Coordinates of C-alpha atoms in Angstrom, one line a residue:
M1 CA 90.9 112.4 83.2
S2 CA 91.3 116.3 84.1
K3 CA 90.3 118.0 87.6
N4 CA 87.8 120.2 85.5
F5 CA 86.2 117.4 84.3
L6 CA 85.8 115.6 87.5
L7 CA 84.5 119.1 89.1
I8 CA 81.8 119.1 86.2
L9 CA 80.9 115.7 86.7
L10 CA 80.2 116.3 90.5
V11 CA 78.3 119.4 90.1
T12 CA 76.3 117.8 87.5
T13 CA 75.4 114.7 89.8
L14 CA 74.6 117.0 92.7
F15 CA 72.4 119.2 90.5
L16 CA 70.5 116.2 89.4
L17 CA 70.2 114.7 92.8
L18 CA 68.9 118.1 94.3
G19 CA 66.3 118.2 91.7
C20 CA 64.8 114.6 92.7
K21 CA 61.7 114.7 94.7
K22 CA 61.0 111.7 97.2
D23 CA 57.3 111.7 95.9
D24 CA 58.0 112.0 92.1
P25 CA 58.9 108.0 91.0
A26 CA 59.4 109.4 87.4
A27 CA 62.2 111.6 88.4
K28 CA 64.8 111.5 86.0
C29 CA 67.5 111.0 88.7
T30 CA 68.1 107.0 88.7
D31 CA 71.1 107.0 86.1
S32 CA 72.9 109.8 87.9
V33 CA 72.4 108.1 91.4
N34 CA 73.4 104.7 90.2
E35 CA 76.7 106.0 88.7
L36 CA 77.5 106.9 92.3
K37 CA 79.9 104.5 94.4
I38 CA 78.7 103.0 97.5
N39 CA 80.9 105.2 99.7
Q40 CA 79.1 108.5 98.7
I41 CA 76.0 107.1 100.1
Q42 CA 74.8 107.9 103.8
T43 CA 72.2 105.7 105.3
I44 CA 70.6 105.0 108.7
G45 CA 71.1 101.8 110.4
S46 CA 70.4 100.0 113.9
H47 CA 72.7 99.3 116.9
N48 CA 72.6 95.9 118.6
S49 CA 69.9 95.2 115.9
Y50 CA 68.8 91.6 117.1
R51 CA 68.2 92.6 120.8
T52 CA 65.0 92.6 122.9
A53 CA 64.1 94.0 126.3
T54 CA 66.1 92.5 129.2
D55 CA 64.1 90.1 131.4
T56 CA 62.3 92.4 134.0
T57 CA 63.1 90.7 137.0
I58 CA 66.8 90.5 136.2
F59 CA 66.7 94.0 135.1
N60 CA 65.6 95.0 138.6
F61 CA 68.2 92.9 140.0
L62 CA 70.8 94.7 137.8
L63 CA 69.7 98.1 139.3
S64 CA 70.1 96.9 142.8
V65 CA 73.9 95.7 142.1
Q66 CA 74.8 98.3 139.4
T67 CA 77.9 99.7 141.5
I68 CA 79.6 96.3 141.2
L69 CA 78.9 96.0 137.4
P70 CA 81.3 96.6 134.7
A71 CA 80.8 99.5 132.5
N72 CA 79.4 97.2 129.6
A73 CA 76.7 95.7 132.0
Q74 CA 75.0 98.8 133.2
P75 CA 71.2 98.2 133.0
K76 CA 70.2 101.8 132.1
E77 CA 72.3 101.4 129.1
M78 CA 70.6 98.1 128.4
D79 CA 66.8 99.9 128.4
Y80 CA 65.8 99.5 124.9
S81 CA 64.6 97.0 122.6
H82 CA 64.5 96.8 118.8
L83 CA 61.8 95.4 116.3
P84 CA 62.4 92.6 114.0
L85 CA 64.9 93.1 111.3
A86 CA 62.4 92.7 108.5
Q87 CA 60.1 95.4 110.2
Q88 CA 63.0 97.6 110.8
L89 CA 64.0 97.1 107.0
D90 CA 60.3 97.9 105.8
D91 CA 59.0 100.3 108.0
Y92 CA 62.0 102.4 109.1
G93 CA 64.7 102.1 106.4
M94 CA 67.7 100.7 108.2
R95 CA 70.1 99.8 105.8
S96 CA 73.1 98.7 108.4
F97 CA 72.7 96.3 111.2
E98 CA 74.8 95.2 114.0
I99 CA 74.6 91.4 115.3
D100 CA 76.7 90.3 118.2
I101 CA 77.9 86.8 118.1
F102 CA 79.7 84.0 120.6
H103 CA 81.6 81.2 119.7
D104 CA 79.9 77.8 120.3
P105 CA 81.7 75.1 118.3
S106 CA 80.6 72.3 120.6
G107 CA 76.8 73.4 121.2
G108 CA 74.9 74.1 124.4
R109 CA 77.6 76.6 125.9
F110 CA 74.9 79.3 126.4
Y111 CA 71.9 76.9 126.9
N112 CA 71.7 77.8 130.5
R113 CA 71.4 81.5 131.7
T114 CA 73.1 81.3 135.1
G115 CA 72.1 84.9 136.2
N116 CA 68.3 83.6 136.3
S117 CA 69.2 81.8 139.5
L118 CA 70.4 84.9 141.3
V119 CA 66.7 86.2 140.7
G120 CA 65.0 82.7 141.7
Q121 CA 64.5 81.8 138.0
P122 CA 65.5 78.6 136.3
E123 CA 68.9 78.7 134.7
A124 CA 67.7 76.3 131.7
S125 CA 66.6 78.3 128.7
N126 CA 64.9 75.3 127.2
I127 CA 65.4 76.5 123.8
P128 CA 66.6 73.8 121.5
E129 CA 68.8 75.9 118.7
L130 CA 71.2 76.9 121.7
Q131 CA 72.1 73.1 122.0
N132 CA 73.3 72.9 118.7
P133 CA 76.9 74.0 117.7
G134 CA 77.2 77.4 116.0
L135 CA 77.6 81.1 116.4
K136 CA 74.9 82.5 119.0
V137 CA 73.4 85.8 119.1
L138 CA 73.1 87.8 122.2
H139 CA 74.1 91.0 124.1
I140 CA 75.8 90.0 127.5
L141 CA 76.2 86.5 128.8
D142 CA 73.7 85.1 131.5
I143 CA 71.9 88.5 132.3
D144 CA 71.2 90.0 128.6
Y145 CA 70.1 87.3 126.3
N146 CA 66.7 88.2 125.0
T147 CA 67.1 88.1 121.2
H148 CA 65.1 88.0 117.9
H149 CA 67.8 85.3 116.7
Y150 CA 69.4 82.6 118.9
T151 CA 71.7 81.9 116.2
F152 CA 73.6 83.6 113.7
V153 CA 72.3 81.5 110.9
D154 CA 68.8 82.4 111.6
A155 CA 69.5 86.3 111.5
L156 CA 71.4 85.9 108.5
Q157 CA 68.6 84.0 106.9
T158 CA 66.4 86.6 107.6
L159 CA 68.5 89.0 105.9
K160 CA 68.8 86.9 102.9
T161 CA 65.1 86.4 102.6
W162 CA 64.4 90.0 102.8
S163 CA 67.2 90.8 100.1
D164 CA 65.8 87.9 97.8
N165 CA 62.5 89.7 97.9
H166 CA 63.8 93.1 97.2
S167 CA 66.2 92.7 94.5
N168 CA 66.8 96.4 93.7
H169 CA 67.6 97.3 97.6
L170 CA 70.5 99.7 98.3
P171 CA 73.5 97.6 99.6
L172 CA 73.0 96.3 103.2
F173 CA 76.0 96.5 105.7
I174 CA 76.2 94.2 108.4
Y175 CA 78.5 94.7 111.3
I176 CA 79.3 91.4 113.1
E177 CA 80.8 92.1 116.6
P178 CA 82.4 88.9 117.9
K179 CA 82.1 88.9 121.5
T180 CA 84.9 87.5 124.2
S181 CA 83.7 89.1 127.4
D182 CA 81.7 87.6 130.2
L183 CA 80.8 88.0 133.9
T184 CA 83.6 85.9 135.2
D185 CA 85.2 88.9 136.9
V186 CA 82.2 90.4 138.5
F187 CA 81.5 88.5 141.8
V188 CA 81.6 84.9 142.7
H189 CA 79.1 83.0 140.6
H190 CA 79.0 80.1 138.3
W191 CA 78.8 82.5 135.1
T192 CA 79.2 81.2 131.7
A193 CA 82.6 81.5 130.4
A194 CA 82.9 83.0 126.7
L195 CA 85.7 81.7 124.1
P196 CA 88.4 83.7 123.2
F197 CA 89.0 84.9 119.5
S198 CA 90.7 82.3 117.2
E199 CA 91.2 81.4 113.7
A200 CA 88.4 78.8 114.5
Y201 CA 86.0 81.5 115.4
A202 CA 86.8 83.8 112.4
T203 CA 86.5 80.7 110.2
A204 CA 83.3 79.9 111.6
I205 CA 81.9 83.4 110.8
D206 CA 82.9 83.1 106.8
S207 CA 81.5 79.3 107.2
E208 CA 78.1 80.5 108.4
I209 CA 78.0 83.2 105.7
N210 CA 78.6 80.9 103.4
T211 CA 76.1 78.3 104.6
V212 CA 73.5 80.7 104.1
F213 CA 74.4 82.7 100.9
G214 CA 76.6 80.2 99.1
E215 CA 80.5 80.2 98.5
N216 CA 81.4 82.8 96.5
A217 CA 77.9 84.4 96.2
E218 CA 77.0 87.3 93.7
Q219 CA 74.9 88.6 96.5
V220 CA 77.9 89.3 98.8
I221 CA 80.5 91.8 98.2
T222 CA 83.9 90.5 99.0
P223 CA 87.3 92.1 100.1
D224 CA 88.7 90.2 97.1
E225 CA 86.4 92.0 94.9
L226 CA 87.0 95.5 96.1
R227 CA 90.8 94.9 95.8
G228 CA 90.7 93.6 92.4
S229 CA 94.1 94.1 90.9
Y230 CA 95.5 96.6 93.5
Q231 CA 98.1 95.2 95.7
T232 CA 96.4 95.8 99.0
L233 CA 92.5 96.6 99.9
E234 CA 93.5 99.9 101.2
E235 CA 95.1 101.0 97.8
A236 CA 91.9 100.2 96.1
V237 CA 89.8 102.0 98.6
L238 CA 92.0 105.3 97.9
A239 CA 91.6 104.6 94.4
N240 CA 87.7 104.8 94.7
N241 CA 87.6 101.0 93.3
W242 CA 84.2 100.5 95.3
P243 CA 81.3 99.4 93.3
T244 CA 78.7 101.6 92.0
L245 CA 75.2 101.8 93.4
E246 CA 73.9 100.1 90.3
E247 CA 76.5 97.3 90.7
A248 CA 75.7 97.0 94.6
R249 CA 71.9 97.0 94.4
G250 CA 70.6 94.0 96.2
K251 CA 73.8 92.9 97.8
I252 CA 75.2 92.8 101.1
L253 CA 78.7 93.5 102.6
F254 CA 79.6 92.0 106.1
V255 CA 82.3 93.9 108.3
V256 CA 83.8 92.0 111.4
G257 CA 84.8 94.3 114.5
H258 CA 87.7 92.3 115.6
S259 CA 91.1 92.6 114.7
G260 CA 91.9 89.1 115.0
Y261 CA 89.8 88.5 111.9
K262 CA 92.3 89.9 109.9
D263 CA 95.3 87.8 110.9
N264 CA 96.8 85.5 108.3
H265 CA 94.7 87.0 105.6
P266 CA 96.6 89.9 104.2
S267 CA 94.2 92.4 102.6
L268 CA 91.8 90.2 104.0
A269 CA 92.3 87.8 101.0
G270 CA 89.9 84.9 101.0
R271 CA 87.6 86.3 103.7
V272 CA 84.1 86.7 103.3
A273 CA 83.8 89.7 105.5
F274 CA 85.7 93.1 105.5
A275 CA 87.2 94.2 108.8
F276 CA 87.4 97.7 110.6
A277 CA 90.9 98.8 110.6
A278 CA 93.0 102.1 111.0
P279 CA 93.9 104.0 108.0
G280 CA 97.5 103.1 106.7
E281 CA 96.9 99.4 107.6
P282 CA 96.6 97.2 104.2
E283 CA 93.3 95.7 105.2
C284 CA 91.5 99.1 106.0
A285 CA 88.4 99.9 104.1
F286 CA 86.0 100.4 107.2
V287 CA 86.8 102.4 109.9
L288 CA 84.9 102.6 113.3
L289 CA 84.7 106.1 115.0
N290 CA 81.5 106.2 117.2
D291 CA 81.7 109.7 118.6
P292 CA 80.8 112.2 115.7
V293 CA 81.1 115.0 117.9
A294 CA 85.0 114.4 119.0
D295 CA 85.8 112.9 115.8
Q296 CA 84.0 115.2 113.4
E297 CA 87.1 116.1 111.5
K298 CA 88.5 112.9 111.3
I299 CA 85.4 111.4 110.0
K300 CA 85.2 114.2 107.3
D301 CA 88.7 113.4 106.3
Y302 CA 88.5 109.7 105.9
V303 CA 85.3 110.0 104.2
S304 CA 86.8 112.3 101.6
K305 CA 89.7 109.7 101.0
G306 CA 87.2 107.3 100.3
Y307 CA 87.2 105.2 103.6
I308 CA 83.4 103.9 104.5
V309 CA 82.9 105.1 108.1
R310 CA 80.6 103.9 110.8
T311 CA 79.4 106.0 113.6
R312 CA 76.7 106.6 116.1
T313 CA 74.0 108.9 116.7
D314 CA 73.4 107.9 120.4
A315 CA 74.6 105.7 123.0
G316 CA 73.5 104.2 126.4
T317 CA 69.7 105.5 126.2
I318 CA 71.2 109.1 127.2
E319 CA 69.9 111.1 124.1
A320 CA 66.5 109.1 124.4
R321 CA 66.0 110.5 128.0
S322 CA 67.5 113.9 127.4
G323 CA 66.4 114.6 123.8
D324 CA 69.6 116.3 122.9
R325 CA 70.1 116.0 119.1
T326 CA 73.7 117.4 119.2
R327 CA 75.3 113.8 118.4
M328 CA 73.0 113.2 115.8
N329 CA 73.4 116.3 113.8
A330 CA 77.2 115.7 114.4
A331 CA 76.9 112.4 112.5
F332 CA 74.9 113.6 109.9
S333 CA 77.1 116.5 108.9
S334 CA 80.3 114.2 109.4
G335 CA 79.4 112.5 106.2
A336 CA 80.0 109.2 107.7
Q337 CA 78.5 106.6 105.4
L338 CA 77.0 104.4 108.1
I339 CA 74.9 105.9 110.9
S340 CA 73.9 103.8 114.0
T341 CA 71.2 104.4 116.1
D342 CA 68.9 102.5 118.8
Y343 CA 66.2 105.0 118.0
Y344 CA 64.8 105.0 114.7
R345 CA 61.4 105.2 116.6
S346 CA 61.2 107.1 119.7
D347 CA 61.1 104.8 123.0
P348 CA 57.5 103.3 123.3
R349 CA 57.3 104.7 126.8
A350 CA 57.8 108.6 125.7
D351 CA 54.1 109.5 125.7
T352 CA 53.5 107.8 129.2
S353 CA 56.7 108.8 131.3
A354 CA 58.6 111.7 132.1
V355 CA 61.9 109.7 131.7
W356 CA 61.9 109.3 128.0
T357 CA 61.8 112.1 125.5
D358 CA 60.5 111.7 121.8
F359 CA 64.2 111.5 120.6
S360 CA 64.3 109.7 117.2
V361 CA 66.9 109.7 114.3
A362 CA 66.0 110.1 110.6
F363 CA 67.1 112.5 107.8
P364 CA 65.8 115.8 108.0
N365 CA 63.4 115.3 105.2
G366 CA 62.9 111.6 105.6
E367 CA 65.0 110.3 102.8
L368 CA 66.1 106.7 102.8
A369 CA 69.3 107.8 102.1
R370 CA 71.4 110.9 101.2
V371 CA 74.8 111.7 99.2
T372 CA 77.9 112.7 100.6
A373 CA 80.6 114.4 98.5
G374 CA 84.1 115.4 99.7
G375 CA 83.1 114.9 103.3
A376 CA 80.2 117.6 103.0
L377 CA 76.6 116.2 103.0
E378 CA 74.3 117.3 100.3
N379 CA 70.6 116.8 99.9
G380 CA 69.6 113.7 98.3
C381 CA 66.5 111.7 97.0
L382 CA 64.7 108.4 97.4
I383 CA 67.1 105.9 95.7
E384 CA 65.5 102.6 96.1
E385 CA 62.6 101.1 94.6

């Protein structure tokens, strides 16, 4: 296929997209949009999507001891919460999610919240689901445990139910972050110990996804499908073997954020999920670059080569307090396909507190998705339902 033909095809596609209007359901752009590959689409998703606000008493205690807490347990960085997943999908157009999990093969490991005893509250959660074996969903052991979903299976089932009821949806991208950290080195206390990452941990991820979606489910796009006849997963990516949007509608891709998930599975053969990796690795299809300002050119380069990149528009509640949209604008202009935020809506306290601003993340014209081409962002149109 000649370069001139490819150029004409790209220009024609973008011309059609630019002509689409969000409020015109009869706009004749569906075919051209559906021919795009899924790495040419940019969407917005949420960070720590399952999380609800920290218990108030514990939060105030953490503020009083923040100088001795590690960087990942600073209370001001936890001062946000999320709506239920289905509401994020329906009302705010989130199309990617992040779910933190902890390994609990025997059950009951996280039933007690030992941080509660530091503020005079009972440690026992009295939540039956936490007694059962299986991956658990929470942010920080013992102190930041409030969540819409106690178990990974429950979160998956919610996503599957929504997907089943919206069969034409854009592909959903689910970032799974296996957690292995705890507070055992902070100060003397009977903290709960997290389990290290292992083959059993990785297998549990695959097993629980299969439990909900079924083995070899058509609803889940796997590394083996993307690799096809190519020798490595990265070769398939660089050859732009991603499925088209039409092929991917109604489907879900999982991406694991731990290097150990790739062990013993070259090019992620046999795995249910993808994994974040570095370009040059045979398993690389997804790249994690959370700072779109510092990594702007790198992100553009990786997107132009065919990788799918995830980045963030805000972090640690900083932008919600300052109102600074520099990072958000950099994320959009980078062309990164997966844009993550804690603020698809402004902080609910913005109207009543001078601490918070009306910072929120949405595409300039309110599109559900936009199109990236060669790392440069182009205007898009509503391309779902």
